mmCIF file with all atom_site columns, C-alpha atoms in Angstrom:
data_model
loop_
_atom_site.group_PDB
_atom_site.id
_atom_site.type_symbol
_atom_site.label_atom_id
_atom_site.label_alt_id
_atom_site.label_comp_id
_atom_site.label_asym_id
_atom_site.label_entity_id
_atom_site.label_seq_id
_atom_site.pdbx_PDB_ins_code
_atom_site.Cartn_x
_atom_site.Cartn_y
_atom_site.Cartn_z
_atom_site.occupancy
_atom_site.B_iso_or_equiv
_atom_site.pdbx_formal_charge
_atom_site.auth_seq_id
_atom_site.auth_comp_id
_atom_site.auth_asym_id
_atom_site.auth_atom_id
_atom_site.pdbx_PDB_model_num
ATOM 1  C CA . MET B 1 1  ? -12.713 -40.076 13.112  1.00 0.00 ? 1  MET B CA 1
ATOM 2  C CA . HIS B 1 2  ? -10.509 -37.016 13.485  1.00 0.00 ? 2  HIS B CA 1
ATOM 3  C CA . LEU B 1 3  ? -9.285  -35.103 10.464  1.00 0.00 ? 3  LEU B CA 1
ATOM 4  C CA . ASN B 1 4  ? -5.983  -33.368 10.879  1.00 0.00 ? 4  ASN B CA 1
ATOM 5  C CA . THR B 1 5  ? -6.706  -30.114 9.093   1.00 0.00 ? 5  THR B CA 1
ATOM 6  C CA . THR B 1 6  ? -5.411  -26.678 9.793   1.00 0.00 ? 6  THR B CA 1
ATOM 7  C CA . PRO B 1 7  ? -7.969  -23.903 10.144  1.00 0.00 ? 7  PRO B CA 1
ATOM 8  C CA . PRO B 1 8  ? -7.852  -21.109 7.560   1.00 0.00 ? 8  PRO B CA 1
ATOM 9  C CA . ALA B 1 9  ? -5.589  -18.255 8.470   1.00 0.00 ? 9  ALA B CA 1
ATOM 10 C CA . PRO B 1 10 ? -7.381  -15.175 9.812   1.00 0.00 ? 10 PRO B CA 1
ATOM 11 C CA . ALA B 1 11 ? -7.458  -12.101 7.622   1.00 0.00 ? 11 ALA B CA 1
ATOM 12 C CA . ARG B 1 12 ? -4.414  -9.935  8.145   1.00 0.00 ? 12 ARG B CA 1
ATOM 13 C CA . LYS B 1 13 ? -4.294  -6.168  8.186   1.00 0.00 ? 13 LYS B CA 1
ATOM 14 C CA . PRO B 1 14 ? -2.838  -4.319  5.167   1.00 0.00 ? 14 PRO B CA 1
ATOM 15 C CA . CYS B 1 15 ? 0.868   -3.576  5.389   1.00 0.00 ? 15 CYS B CA 1
ATOM 16 C CA . TRP B 1 16 ? 2.461   -0.383  4.010   1.00 0.00 ? 16 TRP B CA 1
ATOM 17 C CA . ARG B 1 17 ? 5.572   -2.259  2.923   1.00 0.00 ? 17 ARG B CA 1
ATOM 18 C CA . ASP B 1 18 ? 3.523   -4.766  0.895   1.00 0.00 ? 18 ASP B CA 1
ATOM 19 C CA . TYR B 1 19 ? 1.366   -1.941  -0.496  1.00 0.00 ? 19 TYR B CA 1
ATOM 20 C CA . ALA B 1 20 ? 4.461   -0.067  -1.655  1.00 0.00 ? 20 ALA B CA 1
ATOM 21 C CA . ARG B 1 21 ? 5.896   -3.203  -3.266  1.00 0.00 ? 21 ARG B CA 1
ATOM 22 C CA . LEU B 1 22 ? 2.554   -3.946  -4.948  1.00 0.00 ? 22 LEU B CA 1
ATOM 23 C CA . THR B 1 23 ? 2.190   -0.457  -6.414  1.00 0.00 ? 23 THR B CA 1
ATOM 24 C CA . THR B 1 24 ? 5.769   -0.332  -7.698  1.00 0.00 ? 24 THR B CA 1
ATOM 25 C CA . THR B 1 25 ? 6.059   -3.807  -9.194  1.00 0.00 ? 25 THR B CA 1
ATOM 26 C CA . LEU B 1 26 ? 2.682   -5.337  -10.065 1.00 0.00 ? 26 LEU B CA 1
ATOM 27 C CA . LEU B 1 27 ? 0.294   -2.372  -10.203 1.00 0.00 ? 27 LEU B CA 1
ATOM 28 C CA . PRO B 1 28 ? 2.199   0.819   -11.058 1.00 0.00 ? 28 PRO B CA 1
ATOM 29 C CA . ASP B 1 29 ? 0.259   4.092   -11.084 1.00 0.00 ? 29 ASP B CA 1
ATOM 30 C CA . ALA B 1 30 ? 0.340   4.440   -14.870 1.00 0.00 ? 30 ALA B CA 1
ATOM 31 C CA . LEU B 1 31 ? -1.255  1.028   -15.313 1.00 0.00 ? 31 LEU B CA 1
ATOM 32 C CA . VAL B 1 32 ? -3.896  1.634   -12.660 1.00 0.00 ? 32 VAL B CA 1
ATOM 33 C CA . GLN B 1 33 ? -4.900  5.028   -14.023 1.00 0.00 ? 33 GLN B CA 1
ATOM 34 C CA . LEU B 1 34 ? -4.956  4.173   -17.732 1.00 0.00 ? 34 LEU B CA 1
ATOM 35 C CA . VAL B 1 35 ? -6.532  0.721   -17.841 1.00 0.00 ? 35 VAL B CA 1
ATOM 36 C CA . PRO B 1 36 ? -10.352 0.380   -17.820 1.00 0.00 ? 36 PRO B CA 1
ATOM 37 C CA . LEU B 1 37 ? -11.847 -0.515  -14.439 1.00 0.00 ? 37 LEU B CA 1
ATOM 38 C CA . LYS B 1 38 ? -13.033 -3.917  -15.688 1.00 0.00 ? 38 LYS B CA 1
ATOM 39 C CA . GLN B 1 39 ? -9.484  -4.841  -16.719 1.00 0.00 ? 39 GLN B CA 1
ATOM 40 C CA . LEU B 1 40 ? -8.124  -3.544  -13.407 1.00 0.00 ? 40 LEU B CA 1
ATOM 41 C CA . LYS B 1 41 ? -10.506 -5.810  -11.484 1.00 0.00 ? 41 LYS B CA 1
ATOM 42 C CA . ARG B 1 42 ? -9.401  -8.765  -13.613 1.00 0.00 ? 42 ARG B CA 1
ATOM 43 C CA . ARG B 1 43 ? -5.730  -7.962  -12.977 1.00 0.00 ? 43 ARG B CA 1
ATOM 44 C CA . ILE B 1 44 ? -6.383  -7.707  -9.234  1.00 0.00 ? 44 ILE B CA 1
ATOM 45 C CA . ARG B 1 45 ? -8.068  -11.135 -9.222  1.00 0.00 ? 45 ARG B CA 1
ATOM 46 C CA . GLU B 1 46 ? -5.060  -12.508 -11.070 1.00 0.00 ? 46 GLU B CA 1
ATOM 47 C CA . ILE B 1 47 ? -2.649  -10.975 -8.551  1.00 0.00 ? 47 ILE B CA 1
ATOM 48 C CA . ASN B 1 48 ? -4.683  -12.350 -5.638  1.00 0.00 ? 48 ASN B CA 1
ATOM 49 C CA . ALA B 1 49 ? -4.452  -15.836 -7.150  1.00 0.00 ? 49 ALA B CA 1
ATOM 50 C CA . THR B 1 50 ? -0.751  -15.751 -7.998  1.00 0.00 ? 50 THR B CA 1
ATOM 51 C CA . HIS B 1 51 ? 0.559   -13.566 -5.140  1.00 0.00 ? 51 HIS B CA 1
ATOM 52 C CA . PRO B 1 52 ? -1.621  -14.237 -2.065  1.00 0.00 ? 52 PRO B CA 1
ATOM 53 C CA . GLN B 1 53 ? 0.592   -12.059 0.147   1.00 0.00 ? 53 GLN B CA 1
ATOM 54 C CA . TYR B 1 54 ? -0.993  -8.981  -1.512  1.00 0.00 ? 54 TYR B CA 1
ATOM 55 C CA . ARG B 1 55 ? -4.590  -10.084 -0.906  1.00 0.00 ? 55 ARG B CA 1
ATOM 56 C CA . GLU B 1 56 ? -5.096  -7.462  1.814   1.00 0.00 ? 56 GLU B CA 1
ATOM 57 C CA . GLU B 1 57 ? -3.608  -4.581  -0.195  1.00 0.00 ? 57 GLU B CA 1
ATOM 58 C CA . THR B 1 58 ? -5.303  -5.025  -3.589  1.00 0.00 ? 58 THR B CA 1
ATOM 59 C CA . PRO B 1 59 ? -8.754  -3.879  -2.380  1.00 0.00 ? 59 PRO B CA 1
ATOM 60 C CA . LEU B 1 60 ? -7.135  -0.628  -1.232  1.00 0.00 ? 60 LEU B CA 1
ATOM 61 C CA . VAL B 1 61 ? -5.783  0.023   -4.727  1.00 0.00 ? 61 VAL B CA 1
ATOM 62 C CA . LEU B 1 62 ? -9.162  -0.706  -6.294  1.00 0.00 ? 62 LEU B CA 1
ATOM 63 C CA . ALA B 1 63 ? -11.076 1.442   -3.781  1.00 0.00 ? 63 ALA B CA 1
ATOM 64 C CA . TYR B 1 64 ? -8.724  4.401   -4.245  1.00 0.00 ? 64 TYR B CA 1
ATOM 65 C CA . GLU B 1 65 ? -8.859  4.198   -8.045  1.00 0.00 ? 65 GLU B CA 1
ATOM 66 C CA . THR B 1 66 ? -12.645 3.884   -8.054  1.00 0.00 ? 66 THR B CA 1
ATOM 67 C CA . SER B 1 67 ? -13.023 6.941   -5.846  1.00 0.00 ? 67 SER B CA 1
ATOM 68 C CA . ARG B 1 68 ? -10.444 8.877   -7.899  1.00 0.00 ? 68 ARG B CA 1
ATOM 69 C CA . ARG B 1 69 ? -12.316 8.169   -11.128 1.00 0.00 ? 69 ARG B CA 1
ATOM 70 C CA . ARG B 1 70 ? -15.654 9.060   -9.552  1.00 0.00 ? 70 ARG B CA 1
ATOM 71 C CA . ARG B 1 71 ? -14.207 12.330  -8.244  1.00 0.00 ? 71 ARG B CA 1
ATOM 72 C CA . PHE B 1 72 ? -12.735 13.406  -11.608 1.00 0.00 ? 72 PHE B CA 1
ATOM 73 C CA . ALA B 1 73 ? -15.377 11.958  -13.970 1.00 0.00 ? 73 ALA B CA 1
ATOM 74 C CA . PRO B 1 74 ? -17.673 14.991  -14.269 1.00 0.00 ? 74 PRO B CA 1
ATOM 75 C CA . GLY B 1 75 ? -14.826 17.500  -14.629 1.00 0.00 ? 75 GLY B CA 1
ATOM 76 C CA . LEU B 1 76 ? -12.684 15.869  -17.307 1.00 0.00 ? 76 LEU B CA 1
ATOM 77 C CA . ARG B 1 77 ? -13.400 17.326  -20.722 1.00 0.00 ? 77 ARG B CA 1
ATOM 78 C CA . VAL B 1 78 ? -11.392 17.809  -23.884 1.00 0.00 ? 78 VAL B CA 1
ATOM 79 C CA . SER B 1 79 ? -11.158 21.419  -24.920 1.00 0.00 ? 79 SER B CA 1
ATOM 80 C CA . VAL B 1 80 ? -9.785  22.708  -28.208 1.00 0.00 ? 80 VAL B CA 1
ATOM 81 C CA . THR B 1 81 ? -8.591  26.280  -28.304 1.00 0.00 ? 81 THR B CA 1
ATOM 82 C CA . ALA B 1 82 ? -7.383  26.420  -31.903 1.00 0.00 ? 82 ALA B CA 1
ATOM 83 C CA . ALA B 1 83 ? -8.472  24.710  -35.096 1.00 0.00 ? 83 ALA B CA 1
ATOM 84 C CA . SER B 1 84 ? -4.885  23.524  -35.670 1.00 0.00 ? 84 SER B CA 1
ATOM 85 C CA . GLN B 1 85 ? -5.140  21.255  -32.615 1.00 0.00 ? 85 GLN B CA 1
ATOM 86 C CA . VAL B 1 86 ? -7.887  19.156  -34.165 1.00 0.00 ? 86 VAL B CA 1
ATOM 87 C CA . ALA B 1 87 ? -6.550  16.071  -35.910 1.00 0.00 ? 87 ALA B CA 1
#
């Protein structure tokens, strides 16, 4: 018996046009930088399920944001120069 099934499509390479559309519409910079990493991963899984055309570009966003946070994590500190700035 022969099953008429199509093989899964091979993985495509990321596209700059799709990456630009993804980062301006679904994952803007403000959202990516301010949301916790756990929520960002959840949002990326949601985008991969609802918009499969961005499946190659979403790991790039996650990798860049992870490295950005790792790079700035030890240097970010809150400093108060005057007592009037304290709430």
